[in-house]
Amino acid sequence: MRIAEEKRLGLSGTYGVKTFYLECTETVTWIQDKIRIVESTADLGTDLSSVMILQRKLSGLERDLSAIQTKLDNLEGEAQQLGANHPADAKGVREKVDEIHSVWYDLKEMLKARDEKMGEAAELQKFLRDLDHFSAWLTRTQKAVASEDIPESIDEAEQLLNSHQTIKEEIDTYAPEYAHMRDYGATVTASADATDPQYMFLRERLRALDQGWAELQDMWDQKHVRLSQALNLQMFNRDSRQAEILLTNQEFHLAKEEQEQPRSLEEAERKMKSHENFITTLQANEEKITGVVQFAEHLCSEDHYASERIADKAEQIQERYRVNRERAIDLLERLRDSLALFQFLQSCEELKEWIGDKLITAQDETYRDAKNIHQKYTRHQAFESEIASNRERLGRIQEEAQLLMKDRPEDAELILKHVRELQAQWDELDRTTQEKGQKLFDANRQQLYEQNVDDIDSWMTNLERQVLTSGEEEIHDLTSVTMLMQRHTVIEDQMVQKASQVQSLRSQADQLISIDPTSEPEIVAKKQQVEERFAKIRGPLQERKERLEQQKRVHQFVRDVEDEKLWIAEKMPLALSTETGNNLMGVQMQMRKHESLSREIDNHDVRIEDILTVGQEMIDAGHERAPEFQGLCDELQQRWSVLQEAMKQRRALLEEAERAHKYYFDASEAEAWMGEQELYLMGDERGRDEQSAQNMLKKHEALEHAVEDYAAVIRQLGDTSRQLISEQHPDSEQVGKRQSQVDKQYASLKDLGGEKRARLEETLKLYMLNREIDDLEQWIAEREVVAGSHELGQDFEHVTMLRDRFRDFARDTQAIGEARVDAANAVADSLIAAGHSDAATIAEWKDNLNEAWGDLLELMETRTQMLQASWELHKFYHDCKEVLEHIREKETMLSDELGRDAQAVAQLQRKHQNYETDLKSLAVQVHAIQEEAAKLHAAYAGDRAREIEEREKEVLEAWRNLQRTCDGRRHRLLDSSDYFRFLNLYRDLVSWIEGILRQMENGDKPRDVSGVELLMNNHQSLRAEIDARKENFTNCINLGKDLLHRRHFHSLNIKERLILLCEAYDRMQDKWGTRWDHLNLILEVYQFARDAAVAEQWLMAQEPYLHAEDLGDSLDNVELLIKKHEAFLKSLAAQEDRFAALEKLTRLELREQERGADYKIRDAQEREQRQNARHHRYEEEFETFEEKDARSREKDERERRDKEERERSEQEKKRQEASKTSPSKGRQQSDIEGTSKAAGSEDKFESNLQRKHEWESTVMKATHRSWNSFFCVLEGSSLNFYKDTKKSKVAESPLSLEGSTAEHAQDYTKRKHVFRLKLNNGGLYLFQAHSDTEMQQWVERLNAAAGGSARREREEKARTMPAGGTERVKDDGGKKKSFFSTLKRK
């Protein structure tokens, strides 16, 4: 037993050791299997998904390592136990354990290295994916930036510039991503092998990325510059057009003025004034011209792409303005010369008249009468003084003549003639005057001398009395002082005259002494007495003048003080005003008013100082009213100080209010800004996809930075509010409340920013999961397409090859799909566990993914061998299908829309050009189909060959239909483009005509002749503008005629607009002529009014003379009055022609006399007749082809009806003859009923049709333009629509066929057997029949129904007419016409 037990223990120990060895071997094998799995992941994959799958595999392998580690720990304990129990096997056990540790260490090191590589590979693949995405975005953006859109207007240029700026913002958004990829790419390529092809390709891609980014920046900058230049060009074009219009008006005015030369002084003055006004306007407009030129120079200096054209245009404008200015200056000089000439001639005539009058006076021989000889001599001296004083007029005229002959040598002879005549008359006057003076003096020298002495003596006596009594005159105010000063000035003037008389007494005394020496003592005594008295009176006169000046100074001072007090009282309410305004703008306005008042007060300070200085001088001089002056000065100084103090207080009040309102304004701006941000932050926008969510998150980060930066503004507002509160501002309480509101709003804004950020991050995670699930579902769908294929192949080898491929496909699909589905489920479970707001949606996505994955697994299990057909045949079918889809897709892309305006049509034309360019690639594919089909025809026969041939024919037929449709749309777009161009021209011209008519119908009424002439000049400028626009009218009309010739589908509308345009143009022409005649009439009326006013003024000036009762108190006075009356009679005779001209009737009065009482009715009738005649002429000129065809059809129909009527009349005659022989009323009644029933059955026609409603009227498209099926029934002149053949339910209201036409729609190529129905109101329908025969029947029936309704209407009218109404009448030409045609003509 003991031996058996020992044997058992020995065997048990050996078993344990062997078992330990076996477990060690299995563990080593297990570890080596894991090493081989790790080694199988040497290929890191070519995309991010495969790398992630490998990472998940390694993660699962790391979970297995924990089990291996536990196994190793158990083996280590067991090895220690075996070594203790079996020392003989301890070494072998230890070796096994060491072997396991060695293999385990190799596995862990390999896993560590593989994990590092996997992480790098994942980052690299993610980087490559981001690089692909960024490259695609870069390419799209470059295409968008590279578009060559040239704006045609300022609005379009601004729109393109704004769109370009939006691209810049998107580029700036991608800038951080570009920097990150560039840095990471540099890091990856720097540590990689330089000879590795993949890394070499990566370096090239990074280099291309840098180059593309730089090119994008350059392209954006270049396009921005180009768009800015385009905007500047459009602005320059607008300004240059305005400048050219201005220059054209100036040139027209100058040309008109240069043609008309003044013929009188009044006309020269009028033209001079008008031209000066024109030069003023020319100088005022110089700033506009200079602005255009400077803008052009600025554009050229910036190297504008159209600098040459801009420079040429600016040079033309500048040159035209320079020429106009030079012409204006030259014309001004000519007008000045003409005015000077006419003024010179008028001065000559006036001086001639004056010399003639004075010559008559000088030739008077009253000196022969000794009575009043002294008075006559005195008057003669005054007469000589008057002549001497007017001698300067002759000198001035002679100087003017010299200048005029120098400036106008062509008029030198005329000027010299007038000067010589004047000089001769003046010499005669001078000689006659001297002779008369000498004769008067010689007549009675002694008596004359004594009378002169007595006259001077009496004058000095009166003067002494005035001077001596002047002190007794009372001076009450400044007015009385001023009047006395004026009187004193008159006395001083008389003193000067009397001084000359005293001087003449000396010469007279000498002559008298030489004649009578005995009377020398008496003569000398009288002379000395006069001289002494004359010298003695000078002193009192000077004293009186000084006394008056002193009194004037006193009263002037008092008056100035009172005026200043009134001025201060006027300004004081403004200075004491407490009005500060309700807002910042109001405060600033009050500040500006205060500044203006302050400047006015400061400027007035000098006036106050001058007045106070005058008062102080009189006080210092000891004036008797010094206390009163001191009181006035003190009062004025005190009021001035009060005003200045009030101004200071007013300024302080306004500054205080300005600070408060400025704070309120800044606070309002801050609240408005925060309110805008709150609106954005409170929005529920979450982005449409992952990219938009990332962009929104980036924008939100930028917004958060902006909110953080705005804290400085909030702090500044807080500092301002605290400063206002600390200074105890009157609004400190309101400022504090406002600041607290701003702080609360800012805090709320930051909270909203945090909430918005959380929502965006949550949305981004959701979109990332959605993208992963969508990619996985798309991958599963792609695998299902392969797994669900029913192709079986042509032979065994092909089927075997497809089966092997499918086995590999199934294995790869299961291996990759399980890992990806597990990862997606894990992410979805984590989001659901985290309480995501869209947890239900995530769970649904998860269920759909698992369901799709299960379906794919089931489909792969059930698929065995379903591979059929050769690759070439499959490729051919696929290519045919793809080409057909492309063709149908292109057909669907061809819309029926023709655009609603010219811009839309141009855009559609550009799209169509791009569309035709795309068709070229499709043509290559169709050609490839033909070549492939030709190859397959040689390889297949029977049903398969017929199928290939049918596929080829289907593709070719679809391609030909597409080409025909494309060509038809190109032609329709061209017609639509011309139509909208015609509409634009029409609208521009009609708008311009309306503007011209408004200008001609303005309510400006002239007040005088110059006003009428100004209106006539303006009216002539409208004539020039009308003539300048004539070419535009011709182009518009020619374009409309061309569209009518091309049978445009808007022919009626085009015709209507052409007629309206021509009628508007005729109306404008008539209006211009009528207004021009009216202006000529009122010009004559105003000229009559001007002449009548002049005549009336002359009469009023003569009335005081006629009513004067002064008949003279002496012979001299009577003679003088007789001469005045004779001069009045001459003047009256000279005015007779003027009054005779005023008695003539004006053309307006003559016209009113010629017109009768009903002239308005006649004018209206004539105007209506002219309009009707023009309208009829334009109707014939712009007749459309449809109208021509309708007229031709009407003529044919009329001939056919006449023929039927003749046949019917012949049958009626035969029937009447037959009825005479065998009358049978019952039979006739039955025949009539049968005939009506047959007619009724013939008028009814019905069938199923497809209908499309195109146009509601000639100017409005239908709302629903889709094809619908109806059961159509034609009954009489009505077309009814039902839902089905039972006619149980009416689909739509019936259509009236009166005046309608039906025709085959040959231009409609999208469907077959289509005919078109045009209604009388402009409506248009398309109908599709089942065959050409049915279509032709419907067209004939519809046209017959439309013609039959018209015929029945005419027959109904015929029944209501008299019996003789159908008789034929003869026109003036002798030809027979029916009563109806005659009635229509009338």
Short mmCIF file of C-alpha atoms in Angstrom, two decimals, residues 705-849:
data_model
loop_
_atom_site.label_atom_id
_atom_site.label_comp_id
_atom_site.label_asym_id
_atom_site.label_seq_id
_atom_site.Cartn_x
_atom_site.Cartn_y
_atom_site.Cartn_z
CA HIS A 705 -15.43 87.18 -27.51
CA ALA A 706 -17.31 90.26 -28.72
CA VAL A 707 -19.52 90.13 -25.63
CA GLU A 708 -16.45 89.84 -23.43
CA ASP A 709 -14.83 92.76 -25.23
CA TYR A 710 -18.02 94.77 -24.79
CA ALA A 711 -17.47 94.65 -21.06
CA ALA A 712 -15.13 97.64 -21.48
CA VAL A 713 -18.05 99.67 -22.88
CA ILE A 714 -20.25 98.61 -19.94
CA ARG A 715 -17.50 99.56 -17.49
CA GLN A 716 -17.10 102.93 -19.19
CA LEU A 717 -20.85 103.52 -18.89
CA GLY A 718 -20.66 102.55 -15.22
CA ASP A 719 -17.81 104.99 -14.61
CA THR A 720 -19.78 107.75 -16.31
CA SER A 721 -22.92 106.99 -14.27
CA ARG A 722 -20.99 106.89 -11.01
CA GLN A 723 -19.31 110.19 -11.87
CA LEU A 724 -22.70 111.78 -12.58
CA ILE A 725 -24.11 110.42 -9.33
CA SER A 726 -21.08 111.57 -7.32
CA GLU A 727 -21.44 115.05 -8.82
CA GLN A 728 -25.13 115.03 -7.72
CA HIS A 729 -26.44 115.47 -11.22
CA PRO A 730 -30.20 116.30 -11.34
CA ASP A 731 -30.80 113.04 -13.23
CA SER A 732 -28.55 110.97 -10.99
CA GLU A 733 -31.41 108.75 -9.81
CA GLN A 734 -32.55 107.99 -13.36
CA VAL A 735 -28.92 107.45 -14.43
CA GLY A 736 -28.47 104.92 -11.64
CA LYS A 737 -31.60 103.02 -12.65
CA ARG A 738 -30.53 103.05 -16.28
CA GLN A 739 -27.07 101.73 -15.39
CA SER A 740 -28.54 98.93 -13.32
CA GLN A 741 -30.73 97.95 -16.30
CA VAL A 742 -27.67 97.91 -18.56
CA ASP A 743 -25.73 95.74 -16.07
CA LYS A 744 -28.62 93.31 -15.75
CA GLN A 745 -29.03 93.09 -19.51
CA TYR A 746 -25.31 92.44 -19.94
CA ALA A 747 -25.37 89.68 -17.31
CA SER A 748 -28.43 88.16 -18.99
CA LEU A 749 -26.63 88.33 -22.33
CA LYS A 750 -23.68 86.35 -20.96
CA ASP A 751 -26.03 83.73 -19.50
CA LEU A 752 -27.81 83.40 -22.84
CA GLY A 753 -24.40 82.97 -24.49
CA GLY A 754 -23.60 80.03 -22.23
CA GLU A 755 -26.97 78.40 -22.89
CA LYS A 756 -26.56 78.93 -26.62
CA ARG A 757 -23.10 77.37 -26.52
CA ALA A 758 -24.42 74.28 -24.70
CA ARG A 759 -27.19 73.87 -27.29
CA LEU A 760 -24.75 74.20 -30.16
CA GLU A 761 -22.31 71.66 -28.69
CA GLU A 762 -25.18 69.25 -28.12
CA THR A 763 -26.32 69.75 -31.73
CA LEU A 764 -22.79 69.22 -33.04
CA LYS A 765 -22.53 65.90 -31.21
CA LEU A 766 -25.88 64.90 -32.67
CA TYR A 767 -24.78 65.77 -36.21
CA MET A 768 -21.48 63.89 -35.75
CA LEU A 769 -23.44 60.80 -34.69
CA ASN A 770 -25.86 61.36 -37.57
CA ARG A 771 -22.97 61.61 -40.01
CA GLU A 772 -21.44 58.41 -38.67
CA ILE A 773 -24.79 56.58 -38.85
CA ASP A 774 -25.54 57.98 -42.33
CA ASP A 775 -22.13 56.86 -43.53
CA LEU A 776 -22.71 53.45 -42.04
CA GLU A 777 -26.21 53.16 -43.49
CA GLN A 778 -24.92 54.28 -46.86
CA TRP A 779 -22.17 51.69 -46.56
CA ILE A 780 -24.77 49.04 -45.65
CA ALA A 781 -26.96 50.17 -48.56
CA GLU A 782 -24.02 49.86 -50.91
CA ARG A 783 -23.32 46.37 -49.57
CA GLU A 784 -27.01 45.48 -49.98
CA VAL A 785 -26.84 46.50 -53.63
CA VAL A 786 -23.99 44.06 -54.14
CA ALA A 787 -25.56 41.40 -51.96
CA GLY A 788 -28.94 41.71 -53.67
CA SER A 789 -27.64 41.49 -57.24
CA HIS A 790 -29.37 38.92 -59.51
CA GLU A 791 -26.67 38.51 -62.15
CA LEU A 792 -25.77 34.83 -62.79
CA GLY A 793 -23.03 35.07 -65.42
CA GLN A 794 -22.63 33.43 -68.86
CA ASP A 795 -20.42 30.44 -68.04
CA PHE A 796 -19.08 28.43 -65.12
CA GLU A 797 -15.74 30.26 -64.87
CA HIS A 798 -17.46 33.62 -64.70
CA VAL A 799 -19.96 32.40 -62.07
CA THR A 800 -17.16 30.84 -60.02
CA MET A 801 -15.20 34.07 -60.12
CA LEU A 802 -18.28 36.05 -58.99
CA ARG A 803 -18.96 33.51 -56.16
CA ASP A 804 -15.42 33.74 -54.82
CA ARG A 805 -15.60 37.50 -54.93
CA PHE A 806 -18.91 37.43 -53.05
CA ARG A 807 -17.44 35.19 -50.32
CA ASP A 808 -14.59 37.67 -49.83
CA PHE A 809 -17.14 40.47 -49.85
CA ALA A 810 -19.28 38.78 -47.19
CA ARG A 811 -16.30 38.10 -44.91
CA ASP A 812 -15.01 41.67 -45.18
CA THR A 813 -18.50 43.09 -44.73
CA GLN A 814 -19.12 41.11 -41.55
CA ALA A 815 -15.72 41.91 -40.06
CA ILE A 816 -15.88 45.64 -40.73
CA GLY A 817 -19.64 46.03 -40.19
CA GLU A 818 -19.70 44.48 -36.72
CA ALA A 819 -16.99 46.81 -35.48
CA ARG A 820 -18.61 49.94 -36.95
CA VAL A 821 -22.11 49.02 -35.78
CA ASP A 822 -20.84 48.28 -32.26
CA ALA A 823 -19.00 51.61 -32.15
CA ALA A 824 -22.10 53.51 -33.36
CA ASN A 825 -24.29 51.75 -30.79
CA ALA A 826 -21.81 52.60 -28.06
CA VAL A 827 -21.83 56.29 -28.98
CA ALA A 828 -25.63 56.33 -29.18
CA ASP A 829 -25.93 54.61 -25.78
CA SER A 830 -23.55 57.14 -24.23
CA LEU A 831 -25.57 60.09 -25.61
CA ILE A 832 -28.84 58.56 -24.42
CA ALA A 833 -27.36 57.88 -21.01
CA ALA A 834 -26.12 61.48 -20.84
CA GLY A 835 -29.74 62.69 -21.26
CA HIS A 836 -29.44 64.23 -24.73
CA SER A 837 -32.48 66.34 -25.74
CA ASP A 838 -32.91 64.23 -28.91
CA ALA A 839 -32.60 60.88 -27.16
CA ALA A 840 -35.71 59.54 -28.89
CA THR A 841 -34.31 60.43 -32.31
CA ILE A 842 -30.97 58.82 -31.41
CA ALA A 843 -32.74 55.66 -30.28
CA GLU A 844 -34.68 55.58 -33.54
CA TRP A 845 -31.44 56.00 -35.51
CA LYS A 846 -29.90 53.16 -33.50
CA ASP A 847 -32.88 50.84 -34.15
CA ASN A 848 -32.87 51.67 -37.87
CA LEU A 849 -29.14 50.98 -38.05
#
